Short mmCIF file of N, CA and C in Angstrom, two decimals:
data_model
loop_
_atom_site.label_atom_id
_atom_site.label_comp_id
_atom_site.label_asym_id
_atom_site.label_seq_id
_atom_site.Cartn_x
_atom_site.Cartn_y
_atom_site.Cartn_z
N UNK A 1 -14.34 -3.88 15.95
CA UNK A 1 -14.67 -5.26 15.64
C UNK A 1 -14.72 -6.03 16.97
N UNK A 2 -15.75 -6.80 17.14
CA UNK A 2 -15.89 -7.61 18.36
C UNK A 2 -15.81 -9.08 17.97
N UNK A 3 -15.13 -9.85 18.83
CA UNK A 3 -14.90 -11.27 18.56
C UNK A 3 -15.58 -12.12 19.63
N UNK A 4 -16.32 -13.13 19.21
CA UNK A 4 -16.99 -14.04 20.13
C UNK A 4 -16.06 -15.17 20.57
N UNK A 5 -15.20 -15.63 19.67
CA UNK A 5 -14.20 -16.67 19.97
C UNK A 5 -12.90 -16.24 19.32
N UNK A 6 -11.81 -16.50 20.01
CA UNK A 6 -10.49 -16.20 19.43
C UNK A 6 -9.64 -17.46 19.50
N UNK A 7 -8.78 -17.65 18.50
CA UNK A 7 -7.94 -18.86 18.49
C UNK A 7 -6.77 -18.73 19.45
N UNK A 8 -6.20 -19.86 19.80
CA UNK A 8 -4.97 -19.84 20.57
C UNK A 8 -3.82 -19.54 19.62
N UNK A 9 -3.07 -18.50 19.92
CA UNK A 9 -1.89 -18.17 19.13
C UNK A 9 -0.71 -18.07 20.09
N UNK A 10 0.25 -18.94 19.92
CA UNK A 10 1.46 -18.90 20.73
C UNK A 10 2.32 -17.75 20.21
N UNK A 11 2.47 -16.72 21.01
CA UNK A 11 3.19 -15.54 20.56
C UNK A 11 4.68 -15.79 20.36
N UNK A 12 5.17 -16.93 20.83
CA UNK A 12 6.57 -17.30 20.63
C UNK A 12 6.76 -18.13 19.36
N UNK A 13 5.66 -18.47 18.71
CA UNK A 13 5.74 -19.23 17.47
C UNK A 13 5.79 -18.27 16.29
N UNK A 14 6.42 -18.75 15.23
CA UNK A 14 6.46 -17.98 13.99
C UNK A 14 6.16 -18.95 12.86
N UNK A 15 5.14 -18.62 12.07
CA UNK A 15 4.70 -19.51 11.01
C UNK A 15 5.20 -19.02 9.66
N UNK A 16 5.51 -19.94 8.82
CA UNK A 16 5.89 -19.61 7.44
C UNK A 16 4.66 -19.09 6.70
N UNK A 17 3.51 -19.72 6.96
CA UNK A 17 2.27 -19.37 6.28
C UNK A 17 1.10 -19.54 7.25
N UNK A 18 0.28 -18.52 7.34
CA UNK A 18 -0.94 -18.55 8.13
C UNK A 18 -2.10 -18.45 7.15
N UNK A 19 -2.97 -19.46 7.17
CA UNK A 19 -4.09 -19.51 6.23
C UNK A 19 -5.39 -19.30 6.99
N UNK A 20 -6.12 -18.26 6.61
CA UNK A 20 -7.42 -17.94 7.19
C UNK A 20 -8.49 -18.57 6.30
N UNK A 21 -9.26 -19.48 6.86
CA UNK A 21 -10.28 -20.22 6.11
C UNK A 21 -11.66 -19.73 6.55
N UNK A 22 -12.34 -19.00 5.68
CA UNK A 22 -13.68 -18.51 5.99
C UNK A 22 -14.65 -19.67 5.86
N UNK A 23 -15.45 -19.85 6.92
CA UNK A 23 -16.37 -20.99 7.00
C UNK A 23 -17.68 -20.51 7.60
N UNK A 24 -18.76 -21.17 7.24
CA UNK A 24 -20.06 -20.86 7.85
C UNK A 24 -20.14 -21.53 9.22
N UNK A 25 -20.86 -20.93 10.13
CA UNK A 25 -20.98 -21.47 11.49
C UNK A 25 -21.54 -22.88 11.48
N UNK A 26 -22.42 -23.19 10.56
CA UNK A 26 -23.07 -24.51 10.52
C UNK A 26 -22.15 -25.61 9.98
N UNK A 27 -20.98 -25.29 9.44
CA UNK A 27 -20.11 -26.26 8.78
C UNK A 27 -19.15 -26.98 9.73
N UNK A 28 -19.67 -27.49 10.81
CA UNK A 28 -18.85 -28.17 11.81
C UNK A 28 -18.14 -29.40 11.22
N UNK A 29 -18.86 -30.23 10.52
CA UNK A 29 -18.27 -31.45 9.95
C UNK A 29 -17.22 -31.10 8.89
N UNK A 30 -17.51 -30.11 8.09
CA UNK A 30 -16.57 -29.70 7.04
C UNK A 30 -15.25 -29.20 7.66
N UNK A 31 -15.36 -28.44 8.77
CA UNK A 31 -14.14 -27.96 9.43
C UNK A 31 -13.32 -29.12 9.98
N UNK A 32 -13.98 -30.13 10.50
CA UNK A 32 -13.24 -31.28 11.02
C UNK A 32 -12.53 -32.03 9.90
N UNK A 33 -13.17 -32.16 8.77
CA UNK A 33 -12.53 -32.80 7.61
C UNK A 33 -11.29 -31.99 7.21
N UNK A 34 -11.44 -30.67 7.16
CA UNK A 34 -10.31 -29.82 6.79
C UNK A 34 -9.18 -29.91 7.83
N UNK A 35 -9.52 -29.96 9.11
CA UNK A 35 -8.48 -30.12 10.15
C UNK A 35 -7.69 -31.40 9.92
N UNK A 36 -8.40 -32.47 9.60
CA UNK A 36 -7.71 -33.74 9.35
C UNK A 36 -6.77 -33.63 8.14
N UNK A 37 -7.22 -32.96 7.11
CA UNK A 37 -6.36 -32.77 5.92
C UNK A 37 -5.20 -31.84 6.21
N UNK A 38 -5.45 -30.77 6.95
CA UNK A 38 -4.41 -29.79 7.24
C UNK A 38 -3.34 -30.33 8.18
N UNK A 39 -3.69 -31.32 8.98
CA UNK A 39 -2.74 -31.83 9.99
C UNK A 39 -1.46 -32.36 9.36
N UNK A 40 -1.51 -32.80 8.13
CA UNK A 40 -0.30 -33.32 7.50
C UNK A 40 0.72 -32.23 7.17
N UNK A 41 0.31 -30.96 7.27
CA UNK A 41 1.22 -29.85 6.99
C UNK A 41 1.77 -29.20 8.26
N UNK A 42 1.47 -29.76 9.41
CA UNK A 42 1.89 -29.13 10.66
C UNK A 42 3.41 -29.07 10.79
N UNK A 43 4.12 -30.04 10.21
CA UNK A 43 5.58 -30.02 10.31
C UNK A 43 6.22 -29.04 9.32
N UNK A 44 5.43 -28.39 8.48
CA UNK A 44 5.95 -27.42 7.52
C UNK A 44 5.74 -25.98 8.00
N UNK A 45 5.44 -25.83 9.27
CA UNK A 45 5.31 -24.51 9.88
C UNK A 45 4.18 -23.69 9.25
N UNK A 46 3.04 -24.36 9.06
CA UNK A 46 1.84 -23.73 8.51
C UNK A 46 0.75 -23.81 9.56
N UNK A 47 -0.01 -22.74 9.71
CA UNK A 47 -1.12 -22.72 10.66
C UNK A 47 -2.38 -22.33 9.93
N UNK A 48 -3.46 -23.03 10.24
CA UNK A 48 -4.76 -22.75 9.67
C UNK A 48 -5.68 -22.24 10.76
N UNK A 49 -6.44 -21.18 10.47
CA UNK A 49 -7.45 -20.66 11.39
C UNK A 49 -8.77 -20.55 10.64
N UNK A 50 -9.84 -20.96 11.29
CA UNK A 50 -11.17 -20.83 10.70
C UNK A 50 -11.78 -19.50 11.14
N UNK A 51 -12.34 -18.79 10.18
CA UNK A 51 -12.95 -17.48 10.43
C UNK A 51 -14.45 -17.64 10.21
N UNK A 52 -15.21 -17.31 11.23
CA UNK A 52 -16.65 -17.56 11.23
C UNK A 52 -17.38 -16.31 11.72
N UNK A 53 -18.49 -15.99 11.09
CA UNK A 53 -19.36 -14.93 11.60
C UNK A 53 -20.42 -15.57 12.51
N UNK A 54 -21.20 -14.75 13.14
CA UNK A 54 -22.17 -15.22 14.12
C UNK A 54 -23.43 -15.77 13.46
N UNK A 55 -23.89 -16.88 14.00
CA UNK A 55 -25.18 -17.46 13.62
C UNK A 55 -25.81 -17.95 14.93
N UNK A 56 -26.81 -17.24 15.44
CA UNK A 56 -27.37 -17.58 16.75
C UNK A 56 -27.76 -19.05 16.91
N UNK A 57 -28.14 -19.70 15.83
CA UNK A 57 -28.53 -21.11 15.91
C UNK A 57 -27.34 -22.03 16.16
N UNK A 58 -26.12 -21.56 15.89
CA UNK A 58 -24.94 -22.40 16.00
C UNK A 58 -23.86 -21.84 16.92
N UNK A 59 -24.07 -20.68 17.52
CA UNK A 59 -23.02 -20.05 18.33
C UNK A 59 -22.54 -20.91 19.50
N UNK A 60 -23.45 -21.59 20.17
CA UNK A 60 -23.02 -22.45 21.30
C UNK A 60 -22.16 -23.60 20.81
N UNK A 61 -22.53 -24.19 19.70
CA UNK A 61 -21.76 -25.29 19.12
C UNK A 61 -20.37 -24.80 18.67
N UNK A 62 -20.34 -23.62 18.08
CA UNK A 62 -19.06 -23.04 17.64
C UNK A 62 -18.17 -22.75 18.85
N UNK A 63 -18.77 -22.27 19.92
CA UNK A 63 -17.98 -21.98 21.12
C UNK A 63 -17.35 -23.26 21.67
N UNK A 64 -18.11 -24.34 21.74
CA UNK A 64 -17.55 -25.63 22.22
C UNK A 64 -16.43 -26.10 21.29
N UNK A 65 -16.66 -25.98 20.00
CA UNK A 65 -15.65 -26.39 19.02
C UNK A 65 -14.39 -25.53 19.16
N UNK A 66 -14.57 -24.25 19.39
CA UNK A 66 -13.45 -23.33 19.55
C UNK A 66 -12.61 -23.68 20.77
N UNK A 67 -13.26 -24.05 21.85
CA UNK A 67 -12.55 -24.43 23.08
C UNK A 67 -11.73 -25.69 22.85
N UNK A 68 -12.29 -26.64 22.14
CA UNK A 68 -11.57 -27.91 21.94
C UNK A 68 -10.53 -27.83 20.83
N UNK A 69 -10.77 -27.04 19.80
CA UNK A 69 -9.84 -27.00 18.67
C UNK A 69 -8.85 -25.84 18.71
N UNK A 70 -9.22 -24.77 19.36
CA UNK A 70 -8.36 -23.58 19.51
C UNK A 70 -7.94 -22.97 18.17
N UNK A 71 -8.78 -23.11 17.16
CA UNK A 71 -8.42 -22.60 15.84
C UNK A 71 -9.54 -21.79 15.18
N UNK A 72 -10.43 -21.24 16.00
CA UNK A 72 -11.59 -20.51 15.46
C UNK A 72 -11.55 -19.05 15.90
N UNK A 73 -11.72 -18.19 14.91
CA UNK A 73 -11.93 -16.77 15.14
C UNK A 73 -13.36 -16.48 14.73
N UNK A 74 -14.21 -16.17 15.71
CA UNK A 74 -15.62 -15.89 15.40
C UNK A 74 -15.90 -14.42 15.64
N UNK A 75 -16.43 -13.79 14.62
CA UNK A 75 -16.74 -12.36 14.68
C UNK A 75 -18.19 -12.15 15.06
N UNK A 76 -18.45 -11.04 15.72
CA UNK A 76 -19.78 -10.76 16.23
C UNK A 76 -20.59 -9.93 15.23
N UNK A 77 -20.84 -10.51 14.09
CA UNK A 77 -21.80 -9.95 13.14
C UNK A 77 -22.47 -11.14 12.44
N UNK A 78 -23.63 -10.91 11.90
CA UNK A 78 -24.44 -11.99 11.33
C UNK A 78 -23.75 -12.60 10.10
N UNK A 79 -23.75 -13.92 10.06
CA UNK A 79 -23.18 -14.66 8.94
C UNK A 79 -24.13 -14.55 7.75
N UNK A 80 -23.70 -13.80 6.74
CA UNK A 80 -24.50 -13.67 5.52
C UNK A 80 -23.56 -13.36 4.35
N UNK A 81 -24.06 -13.59 3.16
CA UNK A 81 -23.28 -13.30 1.96
C UNK A 81 -22.85 -11.83 1.93
N UNK A 82 -23.74 -10.94 2.34
CA UNK A 82 -23.46 -9.51 2.29
C UNK A 82 -22.42 -9.08 3.33
N UNK A 83 -22.14 -9.93 4.30
CA UNK A 83 -21.15 -9.61 5.33
C UNK A 83 -19.80 -10.30 5.11
N UNK A 84 -19.61 -10.95 3.97
CA UNK A 84 -18.34 -11.64 3.73
C UNK A 84 -17.14 -10.70 3.75
N UNK A 85 -17.30 -9.52 3.20
CA UNK A 85 -16.21 -8.54 3.22
C UNK A 85 -15.88 -8.14 4.64
N UNK A 86 -16.91 -7.95 5.46
CA UNK A 86 -16.71 -7.61 6.86
C UNK A 86 -16.01 -8.74 7.61
N UNK A 87 -16.37 -9.98 7.30
CA UNK A 87 -15.72 -11.14 7.92
C UNK A 87 -14.24 -11.18 7.55
N UNK A 88 -13.94 -10.99 6.30
CA UNK A 88 -12.55 -11.00 5.84
C UNK A 88 -11.76 -9.86 6.46
N UNK A 89 -12.34 -8.69 6.45
CA UNK A 89 -11.68 -7.53 7.05
C UNK A 89 -11.42 -7.77 8.53
N UNK A 90 -12.40 -8.31 9.24
CA UNK A 90 -12.25 -8.58 10.67
C UNK A 90 -11.14 -9.57 10.95
N UNK A 91 -11.00 -10.58 10.09
CA UNK A 91 -9.93 -11.57 10.27
C UNK A 91 -8.56 -10.93 10.09
N UNK A 92 -8.39 -10.14 9.04
CA UNK A 92 -7.10 -9.49 8.82
C UNK A 92 -6.81 -8.45 9.90
N UNK A 93 -7.85 -7.78 10.37
CA UNK A 93 -7.65 -6.82 11.46
C UNK A 93 -7.16 -7.54 12.71
N UNK A 94 -7.75 -8.66 13.04
CA UNK A 94 -7.33 -9.43 14.22
C UNK A 94 -5.88 -9.88 14.07
N UNK A 95 -5.54 -10.45 12.93
CA UNK A 95 -4.19 -10.97 12.71
C UNK A 95 -3.16 -9.84 12.69
N UNK A 96 -3.57 -8.65 12.29
CA UNK A 96 -2.62 -7.52 12.24
C UNK A 96 -2.08 -7.17 13.62
N UNK A 97 -2.76 -7.57 14.67
CA UNK A 97 -2.27 -7.33 16.04
C UNK A 97 -1.10 -8.24 16.38
N UNK A 98 -0.88 -9.26 15.56
CA UNK A 98 0.21 -10.22 15.76
C UNK A 98 1.12 -10.16 14.53
N UNK A 99 1.67 -9.00 14.28
CA UNK A 99 2.36 -8.75 13.01
C UNK A 99 3.56 -9.66 12.77
N UNK A 100 4.16 -10.19 13.80
CA UNK A 100 5.34 -11.03 13.60
C UNK A 100 5.03 -12.51 13.66
N UNK A 101 3.77 -12.89 13.60
CA UNK A 101 3.42 -14.30 13.78
C UNK A 101 3.63 -15.12 12.52
N UNK A 102 3.64 -14.49 11.34
CA UNK A 102 3.75 -15.26 10.10
C UNK A 102 4.47 -14.45 9.03
N UNK A 103 5.18 -15.16 8.16
CA UNK A 103 5.80 -14.50 7.01
C UNK A 103 4.75 -14.11 5.99
N UNK A 104 3.77 -14.99 5.79
CA UNK A 104 2.71 -14.76 4.81
C UNK A 104 1.37 -15.12 5.44
N UNK A 105 0.35 -14.33 5.10
CA UNK A 105 -1.02 -14.60 5.53
C UNK A 105 -1.87 -14.67 4.27
N UNK A 106 -2.69 -15.70 4.22
CA UNK A 106 -3.53 -15.91 3.05
C UNK A 106 -4.95 -16.18 3.50
N UNK A 107 -5.92 -15.78 2.71
CA UNK A 107 -7.33 -16.03 3.00
C UNK A 107 -7.91 -16.93 1.93
N UNK A 108 -8.71 -17.88 2.34
CA UNK A 108 -9.42 -18.74 1.41
C UNK A 108 -10.78 -19.06 2.00
N UNK A 109 -11.57 -19.81 1.27
CA UNK A 109 -12.89 -20.24 1.74
C UNK A 109 -12.87 -21.73 1.99
N UNK A 110 -13.79 -22.21 2.80
CA UNK A 110 -13.81 -23.63 3.17
C UNK A 110 -14.15 -24.54 2.00
N UNK A 111 -14.72 -23.99 0.94
CA UNK A 111 -15.08 -24.82 -0.21
C UNK A 111 -14.06 -24.73 -1.35
N UNK A 112 -12.88 -24.19 -1.07
CA UNK A 112 -11.82 -24.09 -2.07
C UNK A 112 -10.76 -25.16 -1.84
N UNK A 113 -10.26 -25.71 -2.92
CA UNK A 113 -9.16 -26.67 -2.84
C UNK A 113 -7.85 -25.91 -2.90
N UNK A 114 -6.93 -26.27 -2.02
CA UNK A 114 -5.61 -25.63 -1.98
C UNK A 114 -4.53 -26.64 -2.34
N UNK A 115 -3.61 -26.21 -3.17
CA UNK A 115 -2.42 -27.00 -3.45
C UNK A 115 -1.30 -26.39 -2.60
N UNK A 116 -1.21 -26.86 -1.37
CA UNK A 116 -0.27 -26.28 -0.40
C UNK A 116 1.16 -26.37 -0.91
N UNK A 117 1.53 -27.50 -1.49
CA UNK A 117 2.90 -27.63 -1.98
C UNK A 117 3.21 -26.57 -3.04
N UNK A 118 2.26 -26.30 -3.92
CA UNK A 118 2.47 -25.27 -4.95
C UNK A 118 2.54 -23.88 -4.32
N UNK A 119 1.69 -23.63 -3.34
CA UNK A 119 1.72 -22.33 -2.65
C UNK A 119 3.09 -22.12 -2.00
N UNK A 120 3.63 -23.16 -1.37
CA UNK A 120 4.96 -23.06 -0.74
C UNK A 120 6.04 -22.84 -1.79
N UNK A 121 5.92 -23.46 -2.94
CA UNK A 121 6.89 -23.23 -4.02
C UNK A 121 6.86 -21.77 -4.47
N UNK A 122 5.66 -21.22 -4.58
CA UNK A 122 5.54 -19.82 -4.99
C UNK A 122 6.16 -18.91 -3.94
N UNK A 123 5.90 -19.20 -2.67
CA UNK A 123 6.51 -18.41 -1.59
C UNK A 123 8.03 -18.48 -1.67
N UNK A 124 8.56 -19.68 -1.87
CA UNK A 124 10.02 -19.83 -1.98
C UNK A 124 10.57 -19.04 -3.16
N UNK A 125 9.86 -19.04 -4.29
CA UNK A 125 10.35 -18.29 -5.45
C UNK A 125 10.28 -16.79 -5.19
N UNK A 126 9.28 -16.34 -4.44
CA UNK A 126 9.20 -14.92 -4.07
C UNK A 126 10.38 -14.53 -3.21
N UNK A 127 10.74 -15.39 -2.28
CA UNK A 127 11.87 -15.10 -1.40
C UNK A 127 13.17 -14.99 -2.18
N UNK A 128 13.34 -15.81 -3.21
CA UNK A 128 14.55 -15.76 -4.03
C UNK A 128 14.59 -14.49 -4.86
N UNK A 129 13.43 -14.01 -5.28
CA UNK A 129 13.38 -12.81 -6.10
C UNK A 129 13.62 -11.55 -5.27
N UNK A 130 13.32 -11.58 -3.99
CA UNK A 130 13.43 -10.41 -3.12
C UNK A 130 14.82 -10.36 -2.49
N UNK A 131 15.79 -9.98 -3.27
CA UNK A 131 17.15 -9.93 -2.73
C UNK A 131 17.68 -8.52 -2.59
N UNK A 132 17.11 -7.57 -3.29
CA UNK A 132 17.57 -6.20 -3.25
C UNK A 132 16.81 -5.44 -2.16
N UNK A 133 17.55 -4.81 -1.27
CA UNK A 133 16.94 -4.02 -0.21
C UNK A 133 17.29 -2.56 -0.45
N UNK A 134 16.30 -1.70 -0.50
CA UNK A 134 16.50 -0.28 -0.71
C UNK A 134 16.21 0.43 0.61
N UNK A 135 17.12 1.28 1.03
CA UNK A 135 16.94 2.03 2.27
C UNK A 135 16.68 3.47 1.91
N UNK A 136 15.60 4.01 2.44
CA UNK A 136 15.24 5.41 2.18
C UNK A 136 15.19 6.13 3.52
N UNK A 137 15.93 7.21 3.64
CA UNK A 137 15.86 8.04 4.83
C UNK A 137 14.73 9.05 4.64
N UNK A 138 13.90 9.15 5.62
CA UNK A 138 12.80 10.11 5.58
C UNK A 138 13.00 11.07 6.74
N UNK A 139 13.82 12.11 6.53
CA UNK A 139 14.16 12.99 7.66
C UNK A 139 12.98 13.76 8.21
N UNK A 140 11.95 13.99 7.39
CA UNK A 140 10.81 14.76 7.89
C UNK A 140 9.87 13.92 8.75
N UNK A 141 10.03 12.61 8.72
CA UNK A 141 9.19 11.74 9.52
C UNK A 141 9.92 11.41 10.81
N UNK A 142 9.41 11.88 11.90
CA UNK A 142 10.06 11.64 13.19
C UNK A 142 9.07 10.97 14.12
N UNK A 143 9.49 9.84 14.69
CA UNK A 143 8.67 9.14 15.66
C UNK A 143 9.50 8.95 16.92
N UNK A 144 8.93 9.26 18.06
CA UNK A 144 9.60 9.13 19.35
C UNK A 144 10.93 9.87 19.36
N UNK A 145 10.99 11.03 18.70
CA UNK A 145 12.20 11.83 18.70
C UNK A 145 13.31 11.31 17.80
N UNK A 146 13.05 10.29 16.98
CA UNK A 146 14.08 9.73 16.11
C UNK A 146 13.60 9.75 14.67
N UNK A 147 14.58 9.88 13.74
CA UNK A 147 14.22 9.78 12.34
C UNK A 147 13.79 8.37 12.02
N UNK A 148 12.85 8.26 11.15
CA UNK A 148 12.32 6.94 10.77
C UNK A 148 12.95 6.51 9.45
N UNK A 149 13.39 5.25 9.39
CA UNK A 149 13.97 4.70 8.17
C UNK A 149 13.00 3.70 7.60
N UNK A 150 12.76 3.79 6.29
CA UNK A 150 11.86 2.84 5.64
C UNK A 150 12.69 1.88 4.80
N UNK A 151 12.35 0.61 4.85
CA UNK A 151 13.02 -0.42 4.05
C UNK A 151 12.03 -0.93 3.02
N UNK A 152 12.44 -0.90 1.79
CA UNK A 152 11.62 -1.42 0.71
C UNK A 152 12.34 -2.58 0.07
N UNK A 153 11.67 -3.69 -0.08
CA UNK A 153 12.28 -4.83 -0.77
C UNK A 153 11.78 -4.88 -2.19
N UNK A 154 12.69 -5.24 -3.08
CA UNK A 154 12.31 -5.35 -4.48
C UNK A 154 12.54 -6.78 -4.94
#
């Protein structure tokens, strides 16, 4: 996967929720409206990133926006309905390189309404339900000369 623009991610930050918002390259105004709405959640340890595929007619504009906003992940494949799966996969692949950056990662589209407070309530209820930790020793799995232990939460 090749990326034309990458967002600024402070590797010392840890977010409660990271929301990937798939947007068309031409939706500059819509992204600004969403940034203004999302800004009220900044004190709740939530980060929003816009995920965009390539559109040659708008790539220069997206690059300028990415430099000023630092919240755009642009993938190097053509923006089309048939490439939406590739766009989503590319976003999750990129974020997987920063495995400790967020407790939860969610994907949505720029034309979807989110009830952030309800999403946070659901996350909190999930955390309360996950209290049992099961430890499984896997003696046949050895990495770097050591046995590997797997932790499963229920």
